[in-house]
């Protein structure tokens, strides 16, 4: 059997990996001194997720000379989109779901300035936030690790982004954030999980740069992240007697999103996920994205339906949610649409949007008549012109005919 060079490199790296010592596992999302995120008095917690902003993108031919008013207007327009959606929805939390910048177009000396621009509308409104980084956030002059460290140092009051595990510097943004029913609650009512789907966009603008093989995989690292998920899930179960319902954010969609796309679901279908961008190398499916997916299934069986949604960006013309027993083990997979004026535009994605998740304690089974029930979450797309659409309730009744 012919092995791809990249796979050989991966196998070699794996073979020489030092044996890991196993310190006592900790619940990584419980951080002393960090402000607790809570549901409000009415039991609501609302998340707005923005993806594919592409700040700092040079329009036109992408040459170094193309920094100009067009580019500045593009980024200002993206800030207006975020401001409009935030003022309309008034969320409790913002998720930047990747491709914040167009990293191959930025200079090292001021690249983080584009993060400031991307977070500005959220920061101005004092909304806590965190990030799941995208492929365009990795390039020769900047990478996920630099962005995480800059964000932590600059926005320590509002940022919840961490790097618990994963290959540095391209794939280290893997972590979870708890949300509690109220300030005194000990067991979280919801866990937001964030994963780093890696990949690397080569180039500094002066021609393609060296792309390390290990940085060019378009899926969550199978070596470190599934073990982390399992460890944290088991520790949650042991500590709290349950694994709280989960919302998952990852920039590049899991491979299972591709067959789900053909099902009838509300939202844009302009840009159906391309398998070659998820677990494929050289037109060959490697299966290396499956360890991550299998851990999502394990997280969802706590009991069944525990994963409310897995949400991605990456494909700007996709803005639907779908679920199928046959394809995704009934775990809903959603797309963010397109919140930026940077990046390519498809026919139906010209009106920019964010995706909203409206959570309620009753829907999560935290306050109820005591009957065990499968958690649900309401989600819709919220557009820059103040309209909303594609509202659905993700849960056991969603797309029942396929489940
Ligand atoms: C893909 O296949 C081509 C042609 O066989 C080869 O030159 C190239 O190195 C391969 N790329 C990877 C990532 O395996
Ligand atoms: C970074 O520097 C370039 C070149 O001087 C400039 O055109 C651009 O506006 C700067 N970007 C930021 C975010 O400061
Ligand atoms: C699921 O798969 C089974 C076995 O292939 C098939 O019979 C069934 O029609 C499928 N159901 C749906 C809803 O696609």
Coordinates of C-alpha atoms and ligand atoms in Angstrom, one line a residue:
X1 CA 0.0 0.0 0.0
X2 CA 1.3 3.4 -1.0
X3 CA 1.4 5.8 2.0
X4 CA 1.1 9.5 1.4
X5 CA 4.3 11.5 2.4
X6 CA 2.3 13.5 4.8
X7 CA 0.9 10.4 6.5
X8 CA 4.4 9.0 6.7
X9 CA 5.6 12.1 8.4
X10 CA 2.7 11.8 10.8
X11 CA 3.5 8.2 11.5
X12 CA 7.1 9.0 12.1
X13 CA 6.3 11.9 14.4
X14 CA 4.0 9.5 16.3
X15 CA 6.6 6.8 16.6
X16 CA 9.2 9.1 18.2
X17 CA 6.7 10.9 20.5
X18 CA 8.0 10.9 24.1
X19 CA 6.0 8.9 26.5
X20 CA 3.7 11.2 28.4
X21 CA 3.6 11.2 32.2
X22 CA 0.0 11.5 33.5
X23 CA -0.5 14.2 36.1
X24 CA -3.7 14.1 38.1
X25 CA -6.4 15.4 35.7
X26 CA -8.1 18.7 36.4
X27 CA -11.3 20.2 35.2
X28 CA -9.6 22.7 32.9
X29 CA -12.5 25.1 32.5
X30 CA -12.8 25.8 36.2
X31 CA -10.5 28.8 36.7
X32 CA -10.0 30.5 40.0
X33 CA -10.8 34.2 39.8
X34 CA -12.4 34.1 36.4
X35 CA -15.9 35.7 36.3
X36 CA -18.6 33.0 36.2
X37 CA -20.9 33.2 33.2
X38 CA -24.5 32.8 34.2
X39 CA -28.0 32.6 32.8
X40 CA -30.1 35.7 33.6
X41 CA -32.9 35.9 36.2
X42 CA -35.4 34.6 33.6
X43 CA -33.2 31.6 32.9
X44 CA -31.9 32.7 29.5
X45 CA -28.4 32.8 28.0
X46 CA -27.9 33.9 24.4
X47 CA -24.9 33.3 22.3
X48 CA -24.1 35.0 19.0
X49 CA -21.6 33.2 16.8
X50 CA -19.8 35.1 14.0
X51 CA -17.5 33.5 11.5
X52 CA -15.4 34.3 8.4
X53 CA -14.7 38.0 9.0
X54 CA -11.4 37.9 7.1
X55 CA -10.1 41.2 8.5
X56 CA -7.0 42.5 6.9
X57 CA -7.8 41.0 3.5
X58 CA -6.3 42.8 0.5
X59 CA -9.0 42.9 -2.2
X60 CA -8.3 42.6 -5.8
X61 CA -5.1 40.9 -6.9
X62 CA -3.9 40.4 -3.3
X63 CA -0.5 42.1 -4.1
X64 CA 1.3 44.0 -1.4
X65 CA 0.3 47.2 -3.2
X66 CA -3.4 46.5 -2.8
X67 CA -3.6 47.9 0.8
X68 CA -6.0 50.7 0.1
X69 CA -9.3 52.4 0.9
X70 CA -11.2 49.3 -0.4
X71 CA -9.7 47.1 2.2
X72 CA -10.4 49.6 5.0
X73 CA -14.0 50.0 3.9
X74 CA -14.4 46.2 3.8
X75 CA -13.3 45.9 7.5
X76 CA -15.4 48.8 8.6
X77 CA -18.4 47.2 6.9
X78 CA -17.8 44.0 8.9
X79 CA -17.7 46.0 12.2
X80 CA -21.0 47.5 11.2
X81 CA -22.5 44.0 10.7
X82 CA -21.3 42.9 14.1
X83 CA -22.6 46.1 15.8
X84 CA -26.0 45.7 14.2
X85 CA -26.4 42.1 15.1
X86 CA -25.2 42.6 18.7
X87 CA -27.5 45.6 19.2
X88 CA -30.4 43.7 17.8
X89 CA -29.8 40.4 19.7
X90 CA -28.1 41.7 22.9
X91 CA -26.3 38.3 23.5
X92 CA -24.6 37.3 26.7
X93 CA -21.7 35.8 24.9
X94 CA -20.0 36.0 21.5
X95 CA -18.1 33.2 19.7
X96 CA -15.8 34.1 16.9
X97 CA -15.9 30.9 14.9
X98 CA -12.7 31.3 12.8
X99 CA -11.2 33.1 9.9
X100 CA -11.1 36.3 11.9
X101 CA -8.3 37.5 9.6
X102 CA -6.9 36.7 6.2
X103 CA -3.5 35.7 7.7
X104 CA -1.7 35.4 4.4
X105 CA -2.3 39.1 3.8
X106 CA -1.0 40.5 7.0
X107 CA 2.4 41.8 8.2
X108 CA 4.0 40.3 11.3
X109 CA 4.6 43.7 12.9
X110 CA 0.9 44.7 13.1
X111 CA -1.1 41.6 12.4
X112 CA -2.8 41.5 15.9
X113 CA -4.2 45.0 15.1
X114 CA -6.8 43.1 13.0
X115 CA -7.8 41.1 16.0
X116 CA -8.5 44.4 17.8
X117 CA -10.6 45.5 14.9
X118 CA -12.5 42.2 14.8
X119 CA -13.3 42.2 18.6
X120 CA -14.0 45.9 18.8
X121 CA -17.8 45.9 18.4
X122 CA -18.0 43.1 21.0
X123 CA -15.5 44.7 23.4
X124 CA -17.2 48.1 23.1
X125 CA -20.4 46.4 24.4
X126 CA -18.5 44.6 27.1
X127 CA -19.7 41.2 26.0
X128 CA -17.6 38.2 27.1
X129 CA -16.3 36.2 24.2
X130 CA -14.0 33.5 22.9
X131 CA -12.6 32.1 19.7
X132 CA -12.3 28.9 17.7
X133 CA -9.6 29.7 15.2
X134 CA -9.7 29.0 11.4
X135 CA -7.3 28.0 8.7
X136 CA -6.8 31.6 7.5
X137 CA -5.8 32.6 11.1
X138 CA -2.7 30.5 10.5
X139 CA -0.1 31.9 8.0
X140 CA 3.6 32.6 7.8
X141 CA 3.4 35.8 9.8
X142 CA 0.8 34.8 12.4
X143 CA -0.7 31.7 14.0
X144 CA -3.3 30.5 16.5
X145 CA -0.9 30.4 19.4
X146 CA 0.2 34.1 18.9
X147 CA -3.4 35.1 18.6
X148 CA -4.5 33.2 21.7
X149 CA -1.6 34.7 23.8
X150 CA -2.3 38.2 22.4
X151 CA -6.0 37.9 23.2
X152 CA -5.4 36.7 26.7
X153 CA -3.0 39.5 27.4
X154 CA -5.1 42.2 25.9
X155 CA -8.7 41.2 26.7
X156 CA -8.3 39.4 30.1
X157 CA -11.5 40.9 31.4
X158 CA -13.7 39.6 28.6
X159 CA -11.9 36.8 26.8
X160 CA -12.4 33.2 27.8
X161 CA -10.2 31.7 25.0
X162 CA -7.6 29.2 26.2
X163 CA -5.2 26.6 24.9
X164 CA -5.7 23.4 27.0
X165 CA -4.2 20.9 24.6
X166 CA -3.2 20.5 20.9
X167 CA -0.2 21.0 18.6
X168 CA 1.4 24.4 19.0
X169 CA 1.4 26.8 17.3
X170 CA -1.2 25.8 14.7
X171 CA -3.8 23.8 16.5
X172 CA -3.8 24.6 20.2
X173 CA -7.1 26.4 20.7
X174 CA -9.0 23.5 22.4
X175 CA -10.9 24.3 25.6
X176 CA -14.3 24.5 27.3
X177 CA -16.2 27.2 29.1
X178 CA -18.9 26.5 31.7
X179 CA -22.1 28.5 32.1
X180 CA -24.0 28.3 35.4
X181 CA -27.7 28.7 36.2
X182 CA -26.8 31.4 38.8
X183 CA -23.7 32.7 40.6
X184 CA -23.8 30.2 43.4
X185 CA -24.4 27.1 41.3
X186 CA -21.6 24.5 41.4
X187 CA -22.6 22.3 38.5
X188 CA -22.7 24.1 35.1
X189 CA -26.0 24.2 33.2
X190 CA -24.1 24.3 29.9
X191 CA -20.6 23.7 28.6
X192 CA -19.4 25.5 25.5
X193 CA -16.6 23.5 23.8
X194 CA -14.2 25.1 21.3
X195 CA -11.9 23.1 19.0
X196 CA -9.1 24.0 16.7
X197 CA -9.4 22.5 13.2
X198 CA -5.9 23.6 12.3
X199 CA -4.7 24.0 8.7
X200 CA -2.3 26.6 7.4
X201 CA -2.5 29.1 4.6
X202 CA 0.9 29.5 3.1
X203 CA 2.4 32.7 2.0
X204 CA 3.6 36.1 3.2
X205 CA 2.6 37.9 0.1
X206 CA 6.1 37.4 -1.3
X207 CA 5.3 33.9 -2.7
X208 CA 4.4 30.7 -0.9
X209 CA 6.3 30.0 2.3
X210 CA 7.2 26.6 3.8
X211 CA 4.2 24.8 5.1
X212 CA 5.0 22.2 7.8
X213 CA 3.0 19.0 7.1
X214 CA 1.7 18.9 10.6
X215 CA 0.1 22.3 10.1
X216 CA -1.7 21.5 7.0
X217 CA -4.3 19.0 8.3
X218 CA -7.9 20.3 8.0
X219 CA -9.2 18.6 11.1
X220 CA -8.9 18.5 14.9
X221 CA -5.7 16.8 16.0
X222 CA -6.4 13.1 16.6
X223 CA -3.4 12.6 18.8
X224 CA -4.2 14.9 21.7
X225 CA -7.8 16.3 21.5
X226 CA -10.0 13.1 21.7
X227 CA -8.0 11.9 24.8
X228 CA -8.5 15.4 26.4
X229 CA -12.3 15.3 25.6
X230 CA -12.6 11.8 27.2
X231 CA -10.6 12.8 30.2
X232 CA -12.6 16.0 30.8
X233 CA -16.0 14.3 30.1
X234 CA -15.2 11.5 32.6
X235 CA -14.0 14.0 35.2
X236 CA -17.2 16.1 34.8
X237 CA -19.3 12.9 35.3
X238 CA -17.3 12.0 38.4
X239 CA -17.3 15.5 39.9
X240 CA -20.8 16.6 39.1
X241 CA -22.7 13.4 38.7
X242 CA -23.5 14.4 35.1
X243 CA -22.0 15.8 31.9
X244 CA -23.8 19.1 31.2
X245 CA -25.4 19.7 27.8
X246 CA -22.8 20.9 25.2
X247 CA -22.6 23.4 22.4
X248 CA -19.6 22.8 20.2
X249 CA -17.8 25.3 18.0
X250 CA -15.1 24.3 15.4
X251 CA -14.2 26.4 12.3
X252 CA -13.8 23.7 9.7
X253 CA -16.9 21.4 9.5
X254 CA -16.5 17.7 10.5
X255 CA -16.6 15.4 7.5
X256 CA -20.1 14.2 8.5
X257 CA -21.4 17.7 7.5
X258 CA -21.0 16.8 3.9
X259 CA -23.6 14.0 3.5
X260 CA -26.0 16.0 5.8
X261 CA -26.0 18.9 3.3
X262 CA -28.2 17.0 0.9
X263 CA -31.1 16.8 3.4
X264 CA -33.7 19.6 3.2
X265 CA -32.8 22.1 5.8
X266 CA -33.6 25.9 6.0
X267 CA -30.8 28.2 5.2
X268 CA -28.2 28.8 2.4
X269 CA -26.9 25.8 0.5
X270 CA -24.6 27.8 -1.8
X271 CA -21.4 26.2 -0.9
X272 CA -21.9 22.6 0.2
X273 CA -18.9 21.3 2.3
X274 CA -16.1 20.0 0.3
X275 CA -14.8 16.6 1.5
X276 CA -11.3 17.5 0.3
X277 CA -11.2 20.0 3.2
X278 CA -12.0 17.6 5.9
X279 CA -10.0 14.4 6.6
X280 CA -8.9 14.1 2.9
X281 CA -5.3 14.2 1.7
X282 CA -4.7 13.9 -2.0
X283 CA -8.3 12.8 -2.7
X284 CA -7.9 10.0 -0.3
X285 CA -10.1 9.9 2.9
X286 CA -7.7 9.3 5.8
X287 CA -10.3 8.8 8.5
X288 CA -8.0 10.9 10.8
X289 CA -10.9 13.2 11.6
X290 CA -12.9 10.3 13.1
X291 CA -11.3 10.1 16.6
X292 CA -12.6 13.7 17.2
X293 CA -16.1 12.8 15.8
X294 CA -16.3 9.7 17.9
X295 CA -15.6 11.7 21.1
X296 CA -18.4 14.1 20.1
X297 CA -20.7 11.0 19.9
X298 CA -19.5 9.9 23.3
X299 CA -20.2 13.4 24.7
X300 CA -23.7 13.3 23.1
X301 CA -24.6 10.0 24.8
X302 CA -24.6 11.5 28.3
X303 CA -27.5 10.6 27.9
X304 CA -28.6 10.8 24.2
X305 CA -29.0 14.3 22.9
X306 CA -26.4 15.9 25.2
X307 CA -24.7 17.7 22.3
X308 CA -27.1 20.5 21.3
X309 CA -25.2 21.4 18.1
X310 CA -21.8 21.3 16.4
X311 CA -21.4 24.7 14.6
X312 CA -18.9 25.6 11.9
X313 CA -18.0 28.4 9.5
X314 CA -15.5 27.9 6.7
X315 CA -18.1 27.4 3.9
X316 CA -19.4 31.0 3.6
X317 CA -22.5 30.1 1.6
X318 CA -23.8 27.5 4.2
X319 CA -26.2 28.6 7.0
X320 CA -28.3 25.6 7.8
X321 CA -28.7 23.1 10.7
X322 CA -29.4 19.4 10.0
X323 CA -29.4 16.1 11.8
X324 CA -29.8 12.5 10.8
X325 CA -29.6 9.3 12.8
X326 CA -27.9 7.6 9.8
X327 CA -25.3 10.3 9.1
X328 CA -24.6 12.3 12.2
X329 CA -25.8 9.9 15.0
X330 CA -28.6 12.5 15.4
X331 CA -26.2 15.2 16.5
X332 CA -27.2 18.5 14.9
X333 CA -24.6 20.1 12.7
X334 CA -25.0 23.8 11.9
X335 CA -23.3 26.4 9.8
X336 CA -22.7 30.0 10.7
X337 CA -23.2 31.7 7.3
X338 CA -20.9 34.7 6.6
X339 CA -20.4 37.7 9.0
X340 CA -17.5 39.4 7.2
X341 CA -17.1 41.7 4.2
X342 CA -13.8 39.9 3.7
X343 CA -13.7 36.5 2.1
X344 CA -15.6 35.2 -0.9
X345 CA -19.3 35.8 -1.3
X346 CA -21.9 33.4 -2.7
X347 CA -25.2 34.2 -4.3
X348 CA -27.4 34.0 -1.2
X349 CA -24.8 35.1 1.4
X350 CA -24.5 38.7 0.4
X351 CA -26.6 39.8 3.3
X352 CA -24.2 39.1 6.2
X353 CA -25.3 37.4 9.4
X354 CA -24.4 35.8 12.8
X355 CA -26.0 32.6 14.2
X356 CA -27.9 32.9 17.4
X357 CA -28.3 30.2 20.1
X358 CA -31.0 31.0 22.6
X359 CA -30.7 28.8 25.6
X360 CA -33.1 28.5 28.5
X361 CA -32.7 26.5 31.8
X362 CA -36.1 24.8 31.3
X363 CA -35.1 23.7 27.8
X364 CA -31.9 22.2 29.3
X365 CA -33.8 20.3 31.9
X366 CA -32.1 22.2 34.7
X367 CA -35.4 23.6 36.1
X368 CA -38.3 21.4 35.2
X369 CA -41.0 19.3 36.7
X370 CA -38.4 16.7 37.5
X371 CA -39.0 14.6 34.4
X372 CA -35.7 13.7 32.7
X373 CA -35.8 15.2 29.2
X374 CA -33.7 15.6 26.2
X375 CA -32.3 19.2 26.1
X376 CA -33.2 21.5 23.2
X377 CA -31.9 24.9 21.9
X378 CA -33.5 27.5 19.7
X379 CA -31.3 28.8 16.9
X380 CA -31.7 31.3 14.0
X381 CA -29.7 33.5 11.7
X382 CA -29.6 37.2 12.5
X383 CA -28.9 39.5 9.6
X384 CA -27.1 42.9 9.3
X385 CA -30.4 44.5 8.2
X386 CA -32.1 43.6 11.5
X387 CA -34.1 40.7 10.1
X388 CA -34.0 37.1 11.4
X389 CA -34.7 33.9 9.7
X390 CA -34.3 30.1 9.7
X391 CA -35.4 29.7 13.3
X392 CA -35.5 26.1 14.4
X393 CA -35.5 24.2 17.7
X394 CA -32.7 21.7 17.8
X395 CA -33.7 18.6 19.7
X396 CA -35.4 15.2 19.4
X397 CA -38.2 16.6 17.2
X398 CA -36.0 18.5 14.8
X399 CA -35.9 16.7 11.3
X400 CA -37.8 13.8 13.0
X401 CA -38.2 12.1 9.6
X402 CA -34.5 11.5 9.4
X403 CA -34.0 10.4 13.0
Ligands
LIG1 C1 -0.3 14.0 -3.8 O1 0.0 13.2 -5.0 C2 1.0 13.8 -5.8 C3 1.0 13.0 -7.1 O2 1.1 11.6 -6.8 C4 2.3 13.9 -5.1 O3 3.2 14.5 -5.9 C5 2.1 14.8 -3.8 O4 3.2 14.8 -3.1 C6 1.0 14.2 -3.0 N1 0.7 15.0 -1.8 C7 0.5 14.6 -0.6 C8 0.2 15.6 0.4 O5 0.6 13.4 -0.3
LIG2 C1 -0.4 47.5 9.1 O1 0.6 48.1 8.3 C2 0.2 48.4 6.9 C3 1.5 48.9 6.2 O2 2.0 50.0 6.8 C4 -0.9 49.3 6.9 O3 -1.3 49.6 5.6 C5 -2.1 48.7 7.7 O4 -3.2 49.6 7.7 C6 -1.7 48.3 9.1 N1 -2.7 47.5 9.8 C7 -3.1 47.8 11.0 C8 -4.2 46.9 11.5 O5 -2.6 48.6 11.7
LIG3 C1 -31.1 4.9 7.3 O1 -30.4 3.8 6.8 C2 -31.2 2.6 6.6 C3 -30.2 1.5 6.2 O2 -29.4 1.9 5.2 C4 -32.2 2.9 5.5 O3 -33.0 1.8 5.3 C5 -33.1 4.1 6.0 O4 -34.0 4.4 4.9 C6 -32.3 5.3 6.3 N1 -33.1 6.3 6.9 C7 -33.1 7.5 6.5 C8 -34.1 8.5 7.2 O5 -32.3 8.0 5.7

